[in-house]
Amino acid sequence: GAGVSQSPRYKVTKRGQDVALRCDPISGHVSLYWYRQALGQGPEFLTYFNYEAQQDKSGLPNDRFSAERPEGSISTLTIQRTEQRDSAMYRCASSPRTGGYRGGTYEQYFGPGTRLTVT
Amino acid sequence: GDSVTQMEGPVTLSEEAFLTINCTYTATGYPSLFWYVQYPGEGLQLLLKATKADDKGSNKGFEATYRKETTSFHLEKGSVQVSDSAVYFCALMRQGAQKLVFGQGTRLTINP
């Protein structure tokens, strides 16, 4: 079946512009996560949703970053007034449910990412 | 806070060599531990996981054992192939938390 998709795959924008990054999770997946990955580093958590509810946004670096998932499926990560330090790979993941179950944890399935470059 | 430290790369090996990529972690309680792999041009894929002490995760010839006493989850493979060339990430998820905490990644290149 279809995996997690993200668009655009590459985005080049000028400093000060707003950008919107889209994530389409695996159909039926309840939980959706956003991560940011700087070059040469591992992904860092930004925020996550269960259905349409944003459960944790503690990883969003400042108030220029926001995310929504209005119908509990597709999610948009918006960065306002972009800065060069926002340049990174933005990764989305989805899972059937949140966290763990007896004897295991629900796998997070990652999309291909959006490479954002702010010039 | 929670953290994961991985062996620095890049690592270059010849085909059929033995592979170890070290991973240690800091976390409260008993986190679940994961290895993710990113092949060139692709997204992150779960390679294996372990959810409690002394569990061994395995997949595609790779293995890692959850060692609570040394807070480690080292990745091993007995005989690597060129197709194993990728970036490998160690990660943890604390009990009751929903986010993955990743190490910095280790780039592995296997030469024929």
PDB file of C-alpha atoms in Angstrom:
ATOM      1  CA  GLY A   1       0.000   0.000   0.000  1.00  0.00           C
ATOM      2  CA  ALA A   2       0.901   3.658  -0.193  1.00  0.00           C
ATOM      3  CA  GLY A   3       3.372   4.922   2.351  1.00  0.00           C
ATOM      4  CA  VAL A   4       3.727   8.350   3.890  1.00  0.00           C
ATOM      5  CA  SER A   5       4.069  11.031   1.252  1.00  0.00           C
ATOM      6  CA  GLN A   6       5.409  14.544   1.601  1.00  0.00           C
ATOM      7  CA  SER A   7       5.346  17.507  -0.706  1.00  0.00           C
ATOM      8  CA  PRO A   8       7.161  19.286  -2.024  1.00  0.00           C
ATOM      9  CA  ARG A   9      10.260  17.095  -1.944  1.00  0.00           C
ATOM     10  CA  TYR A  10      12.485  20.145  -2.373  1.00  0.00           C
ATOM     11  CA  LYS A  11      11.726  23.750  -1.547  1.00  0.00           C
ATOM     12  CA  VAL A  12      13.985  26.747  -2.049  1.00  0.00           C
ATOM     13  CA  THR A  13      12.704  29.999  -0.611  1.00  0.00           C
ATOM     14  CA  LYS A  14      14.021  33.432   0.150  1.00  0.00           C
ATOM     15  CA  ARG A  15      14.533  34.619   3.684  1.00  0.00           C
ATOM     16  CA  GLY A  16      11.386  36.226   5.052  1.00  0.00           C
ATOM     17  CA  GLN A  17       8.946  34.189   2.973  1.00  0.00           C
ATOM     18  CA  ASP A  18       6.409  31.792   4.472  1.00  0.00           C
ATOM     19  CA  VAL A  19       6.467  28.106   3.500  1.00  0.00           C
ATOM     20  CA  ALA A  20       3.965  25.285   3.946  1.00  0.00           C
ATOM     21  CA  LEU A  21       5.078  21.671   3.994  1.00  0.00           C
ATOM     22  CA  ARG A  22       2.544  18.932   3.496  1.00  0.00           C
ATOM     23  CA  CYS A  23       2.362  15.397   4.886  1.00  0.00           C
ATOM     24  CA  ASP A  24      -0.080  12.718   3.781  1.00  0.00           C
ATOM     25  CA  PRO A  25       0.061   9.817   6.273  1.00  0.00           C
ATOM     26  CA  ILE A  26      -0.692   6.174   5.710  1.00  0.00           C
ATOM     27  CA  SER A  27      -4.450   5.739   5.437  1.00  0.00           C
ATOM     28  CA  GLY A  28      -6.032   4.983   8.789  1.00  0.00           C
ATOM     29  CA  HIS A  29      -3.044   5.977  10.873  1.00  0.00           C
ATOM     30  CA  VAL A  30      -4.137   7.860  13.964  1.00  0.00           C
ATOM     31  CA  SER A  31      -0.844   9.477  14.942  1.00  0.00           C
ATOM     32  CA  LEU A  32       1.262  11.852  12.899  1.00  0.00           C
ATOM     33  CA  TYR A  33       4.671  13.239  13.823  1.00  0.00           C
ATOM     34  CA  TRP A  34       6.918  15.995  12.497  1.00  0.00           C
ATOM     35  CA  TYR A  35      10.708  15.926  12.869  1.00  0.00           C
ATOM     36  CA  ARG A  36      13.478  18.229  11.643  1.00  0.00           C
ATOM     37  CA  GLN A  37      16.881  16.937  10.606  1.00  0.00           C
ATOM     38  CA  ALA A  38      19.894  19.187  10.186  1.00  0.00           C
ATOM     39  CA  LEU A  39      22.689  18.047   7.905  1.00  0.00           C
ATOM     40  CA  GLY A  40      24.804  15.381   9.572  1.00  0.00           C
ATOM     41  CA  GLN A  41      22.447  15.040  12.526  1.00  0.00           C
ATOM     42  CA  GLY A  42      19.620  12.773  13.529  1.00  0.00           C
ATOM     43  CA  PRO A  43      15.990  13.860  13.323  1.00  0.00           C
ATOM     44  CA  GLU A  44      14.656  16.011  16.178  1.00  0.00           C
ATOM     45  CA  PHE A  45      11.046  15.936  17.295  1.00  0.00           C
ATOM     46  CA  LEU A  46       8.885  18.954  16.542  1.00  0.00           C
ATOM     47  CA  THR A  47       5.258  18.035  17.244  1.00  0.00           C
ATOM     48  CA  TYR A  48       2.679  15.279  16.991  1.00  0.00           C
ATOM     49  CA  PHE A  49      -1.059  14.748  16.521  1.00  0.00           C
ATOM     50  CA  ASN A  50      -3.591  12.143  17.465  1.00  0.00           C
ATOM     51  CA  TYR A  51      -6.395  12.498  14.946  1.00  0.00           C
ATOM     52  CA  GLU A  52      -6.803  16.265  14.588  1.00  0.00           C
ATOM     53  CA  ALA A  53      -5.623  17.133  18.092  1.00  0.00           C
ATOM     54  CA  GLN A  54      -2.114  18.469  18.533  1.00  0.00           C
ATOM     55  CA  GLN A  55      -0.874  16.591  21.595  1.00  0.00           C
ATOM     56  CA  ASP A  56       2.638  17.897  21.995  1.00  0.00           C
ATOM     57  CA  LYS A  57       4.306  20.880  20.371  1.00  0.00           C
ATOM     58  CA  SER A  58       7.209  21.135  22.745  1.00  0.00           C
ATOM     59  CA  GLY A  59       9.759  20.655  19.975  1.00  0.00           C
ATOM     60  CA  LEU A  60       8.643  23.591  17.840  1.00  0.00           C
ATOM     61  CA  PRO A  61      11.616  25.976  18.060  1.00  0.00           C
ATOM     62  CA  ASN A  62       9.658  29.257  18.186  1.00  0.00           C
ATOM     63  CA  ASP A  63       6.324  30.800  17.317  1.00  0.00           C
ATOM     64  CA  ARG A  64       7.180  31.077  13.620  1.00  0.00           C
ATOM     65  CA  PHE A  65       6.535  27.337  13.417  1.00  0.00           C
ATOM     66  CA  SER A  66       3.013  25.940  13.498  1.00  0.00           C
ATOM     67  CA  ALA A  67       1.282  22.751  12.427  1.00  0.00           C
ATOM     68  CA  GLU A  68      -2.243  21.616  11.845  1.00  0.00           C
ATOM     69  CA  ARG A  69      -4.164  18.481  10.925  1.00  0.00           C
ATOM     70  CA  PRO A  70      -7.708  19.779  10.605  1.00  0.00           C
ATOM     71  CA  GLU A  71      -9.467  16.596   9.451  1.00  0.00           C
ATOM     72  CA  GLY A  72      -7.244  14.086  11.159  1.00  0.00           C
ATOM     73  CA  SER A  73      -5.455  13.056   7.982  1.00  0.00           C
ATOM     74  CA  ILE A  74      -3.226  15.419   5.979  1.00  0.00           C
ATOM     75  CA  SER A  75      -1.028  17.726   8.021  1.00  0.00           C
ATOM     76  CA  THR A  76       0.671  21.001   7.158  1.00  0.00           C
ATOM     77  CA  LEU A  77       3.761  22.398   8.850  1.00  0.00           C
ATOM     78  CA  THR A  78       4.023  26.146   8.288  1.00  0.00           C
ATOM     79  CA  ILE A  79       7.105  28.252   8.830  1.00  0.00           C
ATOM     80  CA  GLN A  80       6.543  32.005   8.770  1.00  0.00           C
ATOM     81  CA  ARG A  81       9.205  34.582   7.961  1.00  0.00           C
ATOM     82  CA  THR A  82      11.774  31.920   7.161  1.00  0.00           C
ATOM     83  CA  GLU A  83      15.382  32.339   8.234  1.00  0.00           C
ATOM     84  CA  GLN A  84      18.522  30.652   6.949  1.00  0.00           C
ATOM     85  CA  ARG A  85      18.768  28.585  10.131  1.00  0.00           C
ATOM     86  CA  ASP A  86      15.451  26.945   9.163  1.00  0.00           C
ATOM     87  CA  SER A  87      17.216  25.132   6.300  1.00  0.00           C
ATOM     88  CA  ALA A  88      16.937  21.410   7.007  1.00  0.00           C
ATOM     89  CA  MET A  89      15.180  18.195   6.032  1.00  0.00           C
ATOM     90  CA  TYR A  90      11.663  18.108   7.457  1.00  0.00           C
ATOM     91  CA  ARG A  91      10.383  14.598   8.042  1.00  0.00           C
ATOM     92  CA  CYS A  92       6.878  13.380   8.706  1.00  0.00           C
ATOM     93  CA  ALA A  93       5.955  10.012  10.192  1.00  0.00           C
ATOM     94  CA  SER A  94       2.712   8.247  11.000  1.00  0.00           C
ATOM     95  CA  SER A  95       1.802   5.325  13.196  1.00  0.00           C
ATOM     96  CA  PRO A  96      -1.341   3.257  13.685  1.00  0.00           C
ATOM     97  CA  ARG A  97      -1.679   4.611  17.209  1.00  0.00           C
ATOM     98  CA  THR A  98       0.455   6.430  19.725  1.00  0.00           C
ATOM     99  CA  GLY A  99       3.278   4.956  21.737  1.00  0.00           C
ATOM    100  CA  GLY A 100       3.154   1.437  23.051  1.00  0.00           C
ATOM    101  CA  TYR A 101       1.048  -1.608  23.653  1.00  0.00           C
ATOM    102  CA  ARG A 102       1.628  -4.634  25.813  1.00  0.00           C
ATOM    103  CA  GLY A 103       4.954  -6.070  24.758  1.00  0.00           C
ATOM    104  CA  GLY A 104       5.764  -3.548  22.085  1.00  0.00           C
ATOM    105  CA  THR A 105       5.565  -0.123  20.551  1.00  0.00           C
ATOM    106  CA  TYR A 106       3.800   1.096  17.446  1.00  0.00           C
ATOM    107  CA  GLU A 107       6.237   1.668  14.608  1.00  0.00           C
ATOM    108  CA  GLN A 108       6.562   5.135  13.143  1.00  0.00           C
ATOM    109  CA  TYR A 109       6.637   5.037   9.332  1.00  0.00           C
ATOM    110  CA  PHE A 110       8.588   7.879   7.801  1.00  0.00           C
ATOM    111  CA  GLY A 111       8.041   9.757   4.582  1.00  0.00           C
ATOM    112  CA  PRO A 112      10.839  10.768   2.181  1.00  0.00           C
ATOM    113  CA  GLY A 113      11.130  14.249   3.694  1.00  0.00           C
ATOM    114  CA  THR A 114      11.083  17.793   2.353  1.00  0.00           C
ATOM    115  CA  ARG A 115      14.467  19.437   1.873  1.00  0.00           C
ATOM    116  CA  LEU A 116      14.024  23.122   2.708  1.00  0.00           C
ATOM    117  CA  THR A 117      16.681  25.621   1.691  1.00  0.00           C
ATOM    118  CA  VAL A 118      16.342  29.249   2.754  1.00  0.00           C
ATOM    119  CA  THR A 119      18.539  31.628   0.779  1.00  0.00           C
TER     120      THR A 119
ATOM    121  CA  GLY B   1      17.126  14.831  29.235  1.00  0.00           C
ATOM    122  CA  ASP B   2      17.046  11.757  27.074  1.00  0.00           C
ATOM    123  CA  SER B   3      19.889  11.337  24.615  1.00  0.00           C
ATOM    124  CA  VAL B   4      21.500   8.835  22.259  1.00  0.00           C
ATOM    125  CA  THR B   5      25.176   8.744  21.358  1.00  0.00           C
ATOM    126  CA  GLN B   6      26.385   6.827  18.328  1.00  0.00           C
ATOM    127  CA  MET B   7      29.756   5.811  17.086  1.00  0.00           C
ATOM    128  CA  GLU B   8      31.081   8.531  14.821  1.00  0.00           C
ATOM    129  CA  GLY B   9      31.340   7.815  11.161  1.00  0.00           C
ATOM    130  CA  PRO B  10      31.874   7.444   8.404  1.00  0.00           C
ATOM    131  CA  VAL B  11      32.610   3.734   8.562  1.00  0.00           C
ATOM    132  CA  THR B  12      34.060   1.980   5.522  1.00  0.00           C
ATOM    133  CA  LEU B  13      34.345  -1.795   5.334  1.00  0.00           C
ATOM    134  CA  SER B  14      34.970  -4.453   2.730  1.00  0.00           C
ATOM    135  CA  GLU B  15      32.244  -6.862   1.706  1.00  0.00           C
ATOM    136  CA  GLU B  16      31.835  -9.815   4.105  1.00  0.00           C
ATOM    137  CA  ALA B  17      33.479  -7.946   6.981  1.00  0.00           C
ATOM    138  CA  PHE B  18      32.006  -7.952  10.492  1.00  0.00           C
ATOM    139  CA  LEU B  19      30.136  -4.789  11.443  1.00  0.00           C
ATOM    140  CA  THR B  20      29.619  -3.147  14.818  1.00  0.00           C
ATOM    141  CA  ILE B  21      28.085   0.297  15.247  1.00  0.00           C
ATOM    142  CA  ASN B  22      28.080   1.391  18.871  1.00  0.00           C
ATOM    143  CA  CYS B  23      25.102   3.091  20.487  1.00  0.00           C
ATOM    144  CA  THR B  24      24.657   4.183  24.089  1.00  0.00           C
ATOM    145  CA  TYR B  25      21.751   6.035  25.614  1.00  0.00           C
ATOM    146  CA  THR B  26      20.710   8.142  28.585  1.00  0.00           C
ATOM    147  CA  ALA B  27      17.095   7.971  29.690  1.00  0.00           C
ATOM    148  CA  THR B  28      15.000   7.533  32.788  1.00  0.00           C
ATOM    149  CA  GLY B  29      13.150   4.290  33.219  1.00  0.00           C
ATOM    150  CA  TYR B  30      13.066   1.619  30.565  1.00  0.00           C
ATOM    151  CA  PRO B  31      12.890   3.103  27.095  1.00  0.00           C
ATOM    152  CA  SER B  32      12.284   1.148  23.911  1.00  0.00           C
ATOM    153  CA  LEU B  33      15.296   1.110  21.602  1.00  0.00           C
ATOM    154  CA  PHE B  34      15.420   1.191  17.815  1.00  0.00           C
ATOM    155  CA  TRP B  35      17.740   1.115  14.843  1.00  0.00           C
ATOM    156  CA  TYR B  36      16.554   2.978  11.744  1.00  0.00           C
ATOM    157  CA  VAL B  37      18.271   2.865   8.341  1.00  0.00           C
ATOM    158  CA  GLN B  38      18.242   5.382   5.532  1.00  0.00           C
ATOM    159  CA  TYR B  39      19.266   4.050   2.128  1.00  0.00           C
ATOM    160  CA  PRO B  40      20.403   6.587  -0.487  1.00  0.00           C
ATOM    161  CA  GLY B  41      17.477   8.611  -1.792  1.00  0.00           C
ATOM    162  CA  GLU B  42      14.956   6.996   0.539  1.00  0.00           C
ATOM    163  CA  GLY B  43      13.231   7.782   3.822  1.00  0.00           C
ATOM    164  CA  LEU B  44      13.991   6.316   7.235  1.00  0.00           C
ATOM    165  CA  GLN B  45      12.996   2.674   7.718  1.00  0.00           C
ATOM    166  CA  LEU B  46      12.787   0.745  10.954  1.00  0.00           C
ATOM    167  CA  LEU B  47      15.478  -1.939  10.923  1.00  0.00           C
ATOM    168  CA  LEU B  48      14.928  -3.537  14.335  1.00  0.00           C
ATOM    169  CA  LYS B  49      13.775  -2.772  17.851  1.00  0.00           C
ATOM    170  CA  ALA B  50      13.850  -4.033  21.431  1.00  0.00           C
ATOM    171  CA  THR B  51      11.445  -3.039  24.170  1.00  0.00           C
ATOM    172  CA  LYS B  52      12.973  -4.436  27.360  1.00  0.00           C
ATOM    173  CA  ALA B  53      16.298  -5.382  28.882  1.00  0.00           C
ATOM    174  CA  ASP B  54      18.069  -8.399  27.325  1.00  0.00           C
ATOM    175  CA  ASP B  55      15.706  -8.392  24.321  1.00  0.00           C
ATOM    176  CA  LYS B  56      17.449  -8.994  21.019  1.00  0.00           C
ATOM    177  CA  GLY B  57      16.093  -7.319  17.906  1.00  0.00           C
ATOM    178  CA  SER B  58      17.029  -8.810  14.546  1.00  0.00           C
ATOM    179  CA  ASN B  59      16.291  -8.238  10.883  1.00  0.00           C
ATOM    180  CA  LYS B  60      18.081  -8.769   7.552  1.00  0.00           C
ATOM    181  CA  GLY B  61      21.059 -10.340   9.333  1.00  0.00           C
ATOM    182  CA  PHE B  62      21.461  -7.388  11.706  1.00  0.00           C
ATOM    183  CA  GLU B  63      21.166  -7.845  15.467  1.00  0.00           C
ATOM    184  CA  ALA B  64      21.185  -5.615  18.537  1.00  0.00           C
ATOM    185  CA  THR B  65      20.757  -6.541  22.197  1.00  0.00           C
ATOM    186  CA  TYR B  66      19.241  -4.210  24.800  1.00  0.00           C
ATOM    187  CA  ARG B  67      21.837  -3.994  27.583  1.00  0.00           C
ATOM    188  CA  LYS B  68      20.433  -2.173  30.594  1.00  0.00           C
ATOM    189  CA  GLU B  69      23.604  -2.515  32.655  1.00  0.00           C
ATOM    190  CA  THR B  70      25.724  -0.720  30.057  1.00  0.00           C
ATOM    191  CA  THR B  71      22.861   1.386  28.588  1.00  0.00           C
ATOM    192  CA  SER B  72      23.834   0.175  25.138  1.00  0.00           C
ATOM    193  CA  PHE B  73      22.199  -1.148  21.977  1.00  0.00           C
ATOM    194  CA  HIS B  74      25.076  -1.897  19.598  1.00  0.00           C
ATOM    195  CA  LEU B  75      24.232  -2.928  16.028  1.00  0.00           C
ATOM    196  CA  GLU B  76      26.056  -5.950  14.599  1.00  0.00           C
ATOM    197  CA  LYS B  77      26.141  -7.947  11.393  1.00  0.00           C
ATOM    198  CA  GLY B  78      28.375 -10.892  10.727  1.00  0.00           C
ATOM    199  CA  SER B  79      28.976 -10.368   6.997  1.00  0.00           C
ATOM    200  CA  VAL B  80      28.073  -7.075   5.348  1.00  0.00           C
ATOM    201  CA  GLN B  81      27.107  -6.598   1.718  1.00  0.00           C
ATOM    202  CA  VAL B  82      27.453  -3.645  -0.631  1.00  0.00           C
ATOM    203  CA  SER B  83      23.681  -3.203  -0.381  1.00  0.00           C
ATOM    204  CA  ASP B  84      24.051  -2.442   3.357  1.00  0.00           C
ATOM    205  CA  SER B  85      25.623   0.909   2.507  1.00  0.00           C
ATOM    206  CA  ALA B  86      23.379   3.470   4.187  1.00  0.00           C
ATOM    207  CA  VAL B  87      23.096   5.806   7.174  1.00  0.00           C
ATOM    208  CA  TYR B  88      22.129   4.064  10.424  1.00  0.00           C
ATOM    209  CA  PHE B  89      20.362   5.842  13.296  1.00  0.00           C
ATOM    210  CA  CYS B  90      19.977   4.584  16.845  1.00  0.00           C
ATOM    211  CA  ALA B  91      16.906   5.918  18.665  1.00  0.00           C
ATOM    212  CA  LEU B  92      14.931   5.577  21.884  1.00  0.00           C
ATOM    213  CA  MET B  93      11.361   6.185  22.981  1.00  0.00           C
ATOM    214  CA  ARG B  94      10.785   6.686  26.686  1.00  0.00           C
ATOM    215  CA  GLN B  95       7.883   4.838  28.244  1.00  0.00           C
ATOM    216  CA  GLY B  96       4.805   7.006  28.126  1.00  0.00           C
ATOM    217  CA  ALA B  97       6.369   9.446  25.662  1.00  0.00           C
ATOM    218  CA  GLN B  98       5.461   9.567  22.001  1.00  0.00           C
ATOM    219  CA  LYS B  99       8.561  10.960  20.393  1.00  0.00           C
ATOM    220  CA  LEU B 100      11.668   9.251  19.129  1.00  0.00           C
ATOM    221  CA  VAL B 101      15.034  10.615  20.261  1.00  0.00           C
ATOM    222  CA  PHE B 102      17.720   9.918  17.660  1.00  0.00           C
ATOM    223  CA  GLY B 103      21.475   9.717  17.652  1.00  0.00           C
ATOM    224  CA  GLN B 104      23.423  11.644  15.058  1.00  0.00           C
ATOM    225  CA  GLY B 105      23.641   8.790  12.576  1.00  0.00           C
ATOM    226  CA  THR B 106      26.533   6.690  11.255  1.00  0.00           C
ATOM    227  CA  ARG B 107      27.258   6.544   7.540  1.00  0.00           C
ATOM    228  CA  LEU B 108      28.334   3.066   6.444  1.00  0.00           C
ATOM    229  CA  THR B 109      29.983   2.349   3.106  1.00  0.00           C
ATOM    230  CA  ILE B 110      30.706  -1.201   1.988  1.00  0.00           C
ATOM    231  CA  ASN B 111      33.232  -1.682  -0.793  1.00  0.00           C
ATOM    232  CA  PRO B 112      33.137  -4.756  -3.048  1.00  0.00           C
TER     233      PRO B 112
END
